[in-house]
CSV table of C-alpha atoms in Angstrom, one decimal:
chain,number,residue,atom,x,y,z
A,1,UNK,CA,26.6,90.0,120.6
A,2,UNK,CA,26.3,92.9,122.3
A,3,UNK,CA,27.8,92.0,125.5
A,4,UNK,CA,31.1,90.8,122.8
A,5,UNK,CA,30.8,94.4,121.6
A,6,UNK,CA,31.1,95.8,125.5
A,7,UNK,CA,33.9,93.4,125.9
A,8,UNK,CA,36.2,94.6,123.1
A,9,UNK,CA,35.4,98.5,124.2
A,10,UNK,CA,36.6,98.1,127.5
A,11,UNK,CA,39.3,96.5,126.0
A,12,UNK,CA,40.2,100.1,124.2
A,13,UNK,CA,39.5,102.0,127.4
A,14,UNK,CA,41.8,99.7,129.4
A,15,UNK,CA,44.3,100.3,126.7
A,16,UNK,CA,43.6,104.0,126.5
A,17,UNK,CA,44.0,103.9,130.5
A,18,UNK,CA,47.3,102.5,130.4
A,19,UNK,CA,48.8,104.1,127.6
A,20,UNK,CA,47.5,107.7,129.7
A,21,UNK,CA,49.1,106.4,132.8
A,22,UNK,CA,52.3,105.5,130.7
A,23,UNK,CA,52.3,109.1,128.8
A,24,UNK,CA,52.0,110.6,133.0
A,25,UNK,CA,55.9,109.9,134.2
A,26,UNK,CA,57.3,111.2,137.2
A,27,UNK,CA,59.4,114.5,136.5
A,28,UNK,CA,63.0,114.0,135.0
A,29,UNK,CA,65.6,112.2,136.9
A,30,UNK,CA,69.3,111.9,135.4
A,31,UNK,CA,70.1,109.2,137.9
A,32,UNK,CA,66.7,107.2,136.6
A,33,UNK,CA,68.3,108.5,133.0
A,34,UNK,CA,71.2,106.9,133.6
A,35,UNK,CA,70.6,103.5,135.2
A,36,UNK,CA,67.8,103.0,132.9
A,37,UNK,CA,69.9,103.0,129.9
A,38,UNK,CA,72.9,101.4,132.1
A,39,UNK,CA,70.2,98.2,132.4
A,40,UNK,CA,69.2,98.3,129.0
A,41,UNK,CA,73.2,98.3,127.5
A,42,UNK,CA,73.7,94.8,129.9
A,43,UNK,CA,70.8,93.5,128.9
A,44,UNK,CA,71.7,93.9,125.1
A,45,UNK,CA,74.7,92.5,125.5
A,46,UNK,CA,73.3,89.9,127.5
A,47,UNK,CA,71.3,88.8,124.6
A,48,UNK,CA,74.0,88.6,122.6
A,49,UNK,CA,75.5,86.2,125.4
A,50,UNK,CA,72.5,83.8,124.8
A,51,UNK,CA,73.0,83.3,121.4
A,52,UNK,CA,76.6,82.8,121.2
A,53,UNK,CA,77.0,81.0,117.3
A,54,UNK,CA,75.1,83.9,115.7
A,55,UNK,CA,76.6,86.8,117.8
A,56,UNK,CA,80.5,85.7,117.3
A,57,UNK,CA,79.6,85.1,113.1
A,58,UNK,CA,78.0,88.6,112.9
A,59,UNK,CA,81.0,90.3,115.2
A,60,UNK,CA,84.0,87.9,112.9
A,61,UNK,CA,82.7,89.3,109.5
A,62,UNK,CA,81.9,92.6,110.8
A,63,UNK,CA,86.0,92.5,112.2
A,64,UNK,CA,87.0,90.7,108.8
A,65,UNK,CA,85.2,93.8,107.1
A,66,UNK,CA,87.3,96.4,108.6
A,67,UNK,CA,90.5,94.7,108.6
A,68,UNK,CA,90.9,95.0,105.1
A,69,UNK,CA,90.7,98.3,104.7
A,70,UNK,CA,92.5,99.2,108.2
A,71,UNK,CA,95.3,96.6,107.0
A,72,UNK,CA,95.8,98.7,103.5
A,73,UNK,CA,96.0,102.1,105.6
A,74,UNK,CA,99.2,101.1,107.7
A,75,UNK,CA,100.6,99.3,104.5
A,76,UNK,CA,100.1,103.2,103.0
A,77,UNK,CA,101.2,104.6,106.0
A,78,UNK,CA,104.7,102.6,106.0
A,79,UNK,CA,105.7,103.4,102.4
A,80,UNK,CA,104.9,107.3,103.1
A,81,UNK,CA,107.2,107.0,106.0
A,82,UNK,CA,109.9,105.0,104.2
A,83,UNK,CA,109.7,108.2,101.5
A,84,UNK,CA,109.6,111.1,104.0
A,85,UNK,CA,113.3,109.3,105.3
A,86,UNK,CA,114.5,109.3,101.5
A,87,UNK,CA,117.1,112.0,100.5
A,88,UNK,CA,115.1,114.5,98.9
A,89,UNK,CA,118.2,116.0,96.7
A,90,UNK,CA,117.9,115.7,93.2
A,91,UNK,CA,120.0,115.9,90.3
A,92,UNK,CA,120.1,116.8,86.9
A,93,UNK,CA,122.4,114.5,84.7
A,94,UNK,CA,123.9,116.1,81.6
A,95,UNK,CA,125.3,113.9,78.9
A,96,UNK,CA,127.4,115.6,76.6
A,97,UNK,CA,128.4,114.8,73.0
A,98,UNK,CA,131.2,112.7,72.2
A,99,UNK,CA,133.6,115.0,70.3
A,100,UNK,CA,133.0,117.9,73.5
A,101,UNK,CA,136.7,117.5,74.8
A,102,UNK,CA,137.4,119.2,78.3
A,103,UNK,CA,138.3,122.5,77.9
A,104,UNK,CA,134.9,122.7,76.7
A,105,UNK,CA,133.1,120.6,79.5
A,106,UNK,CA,134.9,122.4,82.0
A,107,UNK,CA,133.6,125.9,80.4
A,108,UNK,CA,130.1,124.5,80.7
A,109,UNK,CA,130.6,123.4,84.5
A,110,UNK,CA,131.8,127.0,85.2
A,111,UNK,CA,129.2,128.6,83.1
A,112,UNK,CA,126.3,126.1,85.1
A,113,UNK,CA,127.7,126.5,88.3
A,114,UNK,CA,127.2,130.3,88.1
A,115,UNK,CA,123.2,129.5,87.7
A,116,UNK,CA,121.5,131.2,90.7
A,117,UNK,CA,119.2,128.0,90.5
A,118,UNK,CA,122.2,125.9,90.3
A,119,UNK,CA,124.0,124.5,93.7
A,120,UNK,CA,127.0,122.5,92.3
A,121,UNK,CA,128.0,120.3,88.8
A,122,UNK,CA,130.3,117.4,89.4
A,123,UNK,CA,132.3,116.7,86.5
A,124,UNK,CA,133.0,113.4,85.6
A,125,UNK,CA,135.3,112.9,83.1
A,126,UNK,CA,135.6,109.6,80.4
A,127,UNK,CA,138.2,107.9,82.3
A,128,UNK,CA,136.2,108.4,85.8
A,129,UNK,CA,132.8,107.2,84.5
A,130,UNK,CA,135.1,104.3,82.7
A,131,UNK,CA,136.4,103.1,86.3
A,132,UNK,CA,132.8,103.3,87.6
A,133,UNK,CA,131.1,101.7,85.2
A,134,UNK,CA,134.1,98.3,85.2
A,135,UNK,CA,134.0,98.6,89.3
A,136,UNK,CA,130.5,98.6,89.6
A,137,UNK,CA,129.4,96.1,86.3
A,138,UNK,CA,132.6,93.8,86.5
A,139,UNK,CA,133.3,93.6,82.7
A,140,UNK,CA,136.7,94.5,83.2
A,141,UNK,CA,138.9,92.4,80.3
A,142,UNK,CA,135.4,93.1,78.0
A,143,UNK,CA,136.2,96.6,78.7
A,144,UNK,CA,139.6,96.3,78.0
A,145,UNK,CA,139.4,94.8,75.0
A,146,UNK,CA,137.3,97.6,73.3
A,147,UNK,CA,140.0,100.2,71.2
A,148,UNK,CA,138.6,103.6,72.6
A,149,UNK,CA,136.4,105.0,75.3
A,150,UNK,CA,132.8,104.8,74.2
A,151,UNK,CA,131.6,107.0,77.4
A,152,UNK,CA,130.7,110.8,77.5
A,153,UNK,CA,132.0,113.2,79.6
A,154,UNK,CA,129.4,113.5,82.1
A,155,UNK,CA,128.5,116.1,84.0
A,156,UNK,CA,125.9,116.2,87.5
A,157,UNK,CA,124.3,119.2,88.2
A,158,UNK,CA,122.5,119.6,91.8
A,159,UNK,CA,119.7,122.1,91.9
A,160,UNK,CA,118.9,124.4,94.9
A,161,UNK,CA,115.3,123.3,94.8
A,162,UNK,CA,114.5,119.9,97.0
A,163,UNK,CA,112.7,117.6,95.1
A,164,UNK,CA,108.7,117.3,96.4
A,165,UNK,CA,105.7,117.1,94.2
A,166,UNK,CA,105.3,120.8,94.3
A,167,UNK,CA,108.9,121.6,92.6
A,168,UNK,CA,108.8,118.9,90.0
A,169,UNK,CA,107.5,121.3,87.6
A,170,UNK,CA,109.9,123.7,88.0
A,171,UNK,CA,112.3,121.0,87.9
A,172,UNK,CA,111.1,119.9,84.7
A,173,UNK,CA,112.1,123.4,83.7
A,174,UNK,CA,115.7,123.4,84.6
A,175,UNK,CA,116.0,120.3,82.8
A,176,UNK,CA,114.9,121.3,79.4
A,177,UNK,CA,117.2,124.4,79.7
A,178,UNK,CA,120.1,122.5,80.5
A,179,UNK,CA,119.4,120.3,77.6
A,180,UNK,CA,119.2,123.5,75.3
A,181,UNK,CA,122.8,123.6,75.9
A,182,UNK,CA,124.9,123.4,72.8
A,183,UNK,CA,127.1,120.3,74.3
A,184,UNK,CA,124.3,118.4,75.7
A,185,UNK,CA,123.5,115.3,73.6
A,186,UNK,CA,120.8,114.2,76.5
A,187,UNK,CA,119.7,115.4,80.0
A,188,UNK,CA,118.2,113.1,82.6
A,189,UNK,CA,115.8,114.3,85.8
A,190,UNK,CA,116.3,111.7,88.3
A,191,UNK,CA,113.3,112.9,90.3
A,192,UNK,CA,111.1,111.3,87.9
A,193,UNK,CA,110.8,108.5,90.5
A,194,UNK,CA,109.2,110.9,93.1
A,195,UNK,CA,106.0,111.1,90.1
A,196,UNK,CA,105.9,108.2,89.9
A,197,UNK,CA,105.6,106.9,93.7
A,198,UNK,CA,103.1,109.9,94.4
A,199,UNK,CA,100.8,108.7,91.1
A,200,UNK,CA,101.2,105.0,93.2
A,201,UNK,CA,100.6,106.7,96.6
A,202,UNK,CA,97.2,108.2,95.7
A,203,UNK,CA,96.2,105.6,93.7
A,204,UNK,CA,96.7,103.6,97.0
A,205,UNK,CA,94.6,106.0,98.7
A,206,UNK,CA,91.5,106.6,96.6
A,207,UNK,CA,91.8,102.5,96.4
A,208,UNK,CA,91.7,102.3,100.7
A,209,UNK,CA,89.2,105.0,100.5
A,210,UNK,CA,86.5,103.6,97.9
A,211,UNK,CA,87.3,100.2,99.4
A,212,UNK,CA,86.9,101.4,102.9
A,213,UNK,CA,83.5,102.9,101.4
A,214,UNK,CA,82.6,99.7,100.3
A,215,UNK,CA,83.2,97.5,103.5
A,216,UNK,CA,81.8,100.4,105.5
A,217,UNK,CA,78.6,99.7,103.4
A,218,UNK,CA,78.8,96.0,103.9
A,219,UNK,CA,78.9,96.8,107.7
A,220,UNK,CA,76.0,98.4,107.5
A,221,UNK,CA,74.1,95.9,106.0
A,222,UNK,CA,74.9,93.1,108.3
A,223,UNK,CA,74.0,94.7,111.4
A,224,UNK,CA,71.2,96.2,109.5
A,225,UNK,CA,70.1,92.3,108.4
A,226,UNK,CA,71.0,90.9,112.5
A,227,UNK,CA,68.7,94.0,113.9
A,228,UNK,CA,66.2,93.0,111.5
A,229,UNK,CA,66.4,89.5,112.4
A,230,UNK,CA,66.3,90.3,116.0
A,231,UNK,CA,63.5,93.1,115.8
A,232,UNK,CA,61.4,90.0,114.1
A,233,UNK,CA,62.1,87.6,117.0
A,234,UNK,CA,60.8,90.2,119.4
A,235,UNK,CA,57.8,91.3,117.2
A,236,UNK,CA,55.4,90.1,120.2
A,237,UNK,CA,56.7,91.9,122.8
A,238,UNK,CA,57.6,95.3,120.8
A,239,UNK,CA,53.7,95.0,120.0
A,240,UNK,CA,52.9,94.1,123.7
A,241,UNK,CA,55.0,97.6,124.6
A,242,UNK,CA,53.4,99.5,121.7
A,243,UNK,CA,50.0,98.3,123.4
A,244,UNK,CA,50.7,99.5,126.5
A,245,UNK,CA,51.9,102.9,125.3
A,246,UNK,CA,55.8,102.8,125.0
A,247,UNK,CA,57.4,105.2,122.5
A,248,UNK,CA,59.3,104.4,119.4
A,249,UNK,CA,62.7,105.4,121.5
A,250,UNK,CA,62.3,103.0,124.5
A,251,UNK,CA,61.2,100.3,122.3
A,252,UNK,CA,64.4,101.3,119.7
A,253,UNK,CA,66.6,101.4,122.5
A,254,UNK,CA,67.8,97.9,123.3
A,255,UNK,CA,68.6,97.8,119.3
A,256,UNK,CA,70.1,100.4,119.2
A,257,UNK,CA,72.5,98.9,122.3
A,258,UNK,CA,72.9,95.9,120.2
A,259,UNK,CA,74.1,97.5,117.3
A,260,UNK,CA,76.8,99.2,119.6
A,261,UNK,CA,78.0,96.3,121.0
A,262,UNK,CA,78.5,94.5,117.0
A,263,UNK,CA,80.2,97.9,115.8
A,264,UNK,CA,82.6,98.0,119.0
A,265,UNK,CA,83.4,93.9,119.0
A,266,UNK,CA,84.0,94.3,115.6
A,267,UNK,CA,85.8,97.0,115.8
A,268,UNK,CA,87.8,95.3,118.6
A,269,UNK,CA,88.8,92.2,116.6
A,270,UNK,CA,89.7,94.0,113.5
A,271,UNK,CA,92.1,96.3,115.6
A,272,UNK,CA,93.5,93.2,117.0
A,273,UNK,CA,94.1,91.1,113.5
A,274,UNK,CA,95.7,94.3,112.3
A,275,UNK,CA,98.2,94.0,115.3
A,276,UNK,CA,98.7,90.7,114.7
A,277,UNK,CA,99.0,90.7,110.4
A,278,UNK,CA,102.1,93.1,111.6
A,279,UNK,CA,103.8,91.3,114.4
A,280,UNK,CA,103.6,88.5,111.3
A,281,UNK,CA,104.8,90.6,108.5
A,282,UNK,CA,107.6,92.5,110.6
A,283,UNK,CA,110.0,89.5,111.2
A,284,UNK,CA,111.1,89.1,107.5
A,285,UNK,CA,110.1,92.7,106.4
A,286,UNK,CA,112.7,93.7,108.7
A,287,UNK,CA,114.9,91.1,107.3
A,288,UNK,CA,114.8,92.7,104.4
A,289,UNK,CA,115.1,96.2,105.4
A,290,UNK,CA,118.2,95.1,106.9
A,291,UNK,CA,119.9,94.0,103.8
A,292,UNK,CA,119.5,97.3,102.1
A,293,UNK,CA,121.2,99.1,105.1
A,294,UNK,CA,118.1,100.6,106.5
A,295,UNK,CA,117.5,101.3,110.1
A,296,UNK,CA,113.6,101.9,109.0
A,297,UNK,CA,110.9,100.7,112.2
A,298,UNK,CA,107.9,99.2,110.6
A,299,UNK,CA,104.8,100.8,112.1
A,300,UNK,CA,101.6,99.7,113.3
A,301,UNK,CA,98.2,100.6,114.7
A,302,UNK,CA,98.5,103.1,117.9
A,303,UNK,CA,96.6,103.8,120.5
A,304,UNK,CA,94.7,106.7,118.5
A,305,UNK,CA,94.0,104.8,115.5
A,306,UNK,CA,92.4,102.1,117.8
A,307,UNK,CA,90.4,104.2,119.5
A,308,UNK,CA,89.6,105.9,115.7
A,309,UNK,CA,88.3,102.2,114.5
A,310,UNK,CA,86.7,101.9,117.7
A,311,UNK,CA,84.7,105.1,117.0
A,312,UNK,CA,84.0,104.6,113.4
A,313,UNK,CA,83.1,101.1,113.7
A,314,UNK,CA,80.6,102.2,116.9
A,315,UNK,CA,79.2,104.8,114.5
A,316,UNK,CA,78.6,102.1,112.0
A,317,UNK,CA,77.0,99.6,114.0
A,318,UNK,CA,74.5,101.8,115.7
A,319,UNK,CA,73.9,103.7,112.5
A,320,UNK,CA,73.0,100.2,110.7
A,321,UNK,CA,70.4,99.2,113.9
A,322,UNK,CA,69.1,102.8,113.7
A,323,UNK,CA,68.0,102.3,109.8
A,324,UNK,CA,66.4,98.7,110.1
A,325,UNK,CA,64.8,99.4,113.5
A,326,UNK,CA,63.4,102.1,112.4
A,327,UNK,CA,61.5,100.6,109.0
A,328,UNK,CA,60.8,97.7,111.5
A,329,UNK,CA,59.3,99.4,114.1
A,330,UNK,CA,57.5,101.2,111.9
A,331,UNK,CA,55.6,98.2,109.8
A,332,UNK,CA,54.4,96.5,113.6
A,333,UNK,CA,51.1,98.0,113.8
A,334,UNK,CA,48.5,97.0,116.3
């Protein structure tokens, strides 16, 4: 018994011994720095190598992951650029009442036209907006059968201000005073639309961001759960390292490497099945922007925002092996 007793305490002092000789390193060498972590980033990805199955699953739902929301920015990004080309004129459309003849809609156009706020009023007169509406509807013998003119005199009045999200109020303001006008029956903003696309616009952003959140987290948690996994499949030799002294950094190290190379192979993939979803989508989306007369480019990811998902989906991948290596680490006690 007591010779089992000396047995185990030379066991400490051996122990003791090596983690002193491990604590007593050579002075600071960034060469030594550098190749050391050079050999450990191969290695990681080395061991990704020898399990092939689980490695290409973990980096293909990782690049799935980040594709959705990286396939919703440039969907966003498209439409804002399709708006920015738009013609950012608007105009204010007055109808006036039927009995107004046009002495008196003329008067009204002079008297608008004087507005400082005011750049021009077309007048359109019944018979005009008659023409317009048989050329561009084609009920001409309907038309022609009806005894009178049932259209208003008509009159379009272009503000000074461009339209943006910034001017609609004071837009909205032009319009009611036009409307006060004694011959007005109705007045019609047709900036409206702009509200309406910018409501859509940042609705479409707060749903990329929350979902980009949301995928971000998902990210997380996969490489978390595949450092876990792996941390548990080394659990020997992380304690053989912590027995003979090595610190919680070396032995997080090759982890850490591993979670590097998911985030920038996922990152990598998703980049690439966001070229390709728009080298699919561009044939007949450009088809179709033909047909309206548009000479619009459909854009995709460039060179910056790859290099952006490579970053963030880095970030995320090491982030993710930093959390479950270090609760891991941590719970393997000698």
């Amino acid at each position: 018994m007591p010779q089992k007793n000396a047995r185990r305490g030379a066991t400490r002092q051996s122990v003791k011994a090596t983690k002193h000789r491990w604590s007593k390193r050579s002075s600071f060498s960034l060469k030594h720095y550098l190749r050391q972590h050079q050999s450990t980033l191969t290695e990681s990805f080395m061991r990704l190598l020898n399990y092939p199955l689980a490695s290409v699953m973990t980096v293909m739902v990782i690049a799935i992951a980040l594709t959705l929301p990286g396939s919703l920015y440039v969907l966003l990004k498209n439409v804002q650029s399709i708006t920015n080309n738009w013609d950012k004129q608007s105009a204010i459309t007055l109808y006036l009442f039927p009995q107004v003849d046009d002495t008196q809609a003329l008067a009204l156009s002079h008297r608008l036209s004087s507005r400082p706020d005011v750049a021009s009023v077309d007048y359109i007169s019944k018979e005009e907006g008659l023409r317009d509406f048989e050329r561009w509807s084609g009920y001409t013998q309907l038309l022609s059968s009806l005894q009178g003119n049932p259209l208003p005199i008509v009159l379009k009045v272009i503000p000074k201000m461009v339209v943006s999200e910034q001017t609609l109020p004071a837009l909205e303001t032009l319009r009611e005073q036009l409307a006060a006008q004694g011959e007005v029956q109705n007045a019609v903003l047709d900036a409206q639309w702009l509200e309406r696309l910018a409501n859509i616009l940042s609705f479409g952003q707060r749903l990329a961001y929350a979902l980009s959140i949301l995928l971000i987290v998902a990210v997380l948690l996969i490489v978390g759960n595949t450092i876990r996994m792996a941390v548990e499949s080394r659990r020997d030799e992380v304690l053989v390292m912590k027995l003979v002294g090595a610190t919680d950094s070396y032995i997080r190290r090759p982890f850490l490497y591993m979670g590097l190379w998911f985030g920038i192979l996922g990152g990598f993939f998703a980049s690439l099945c966001i070229l390709i979803l728009s080298w699919w989508v561009s044939v007949p989306a450009e088809h179709l922007i033909e047909l309206y007369g548009s000479h619009f480019k459909l854009q995709t990811f460039n060179a910056d925002e790859i290099v952006l998902c490579l970053t963030i989906s880095a970030f995320v991948g090491v982030s993710g092996a930093w959390i479950a290596v270090n609760r891991h680490i941590a719970n393997i006690e000698l």
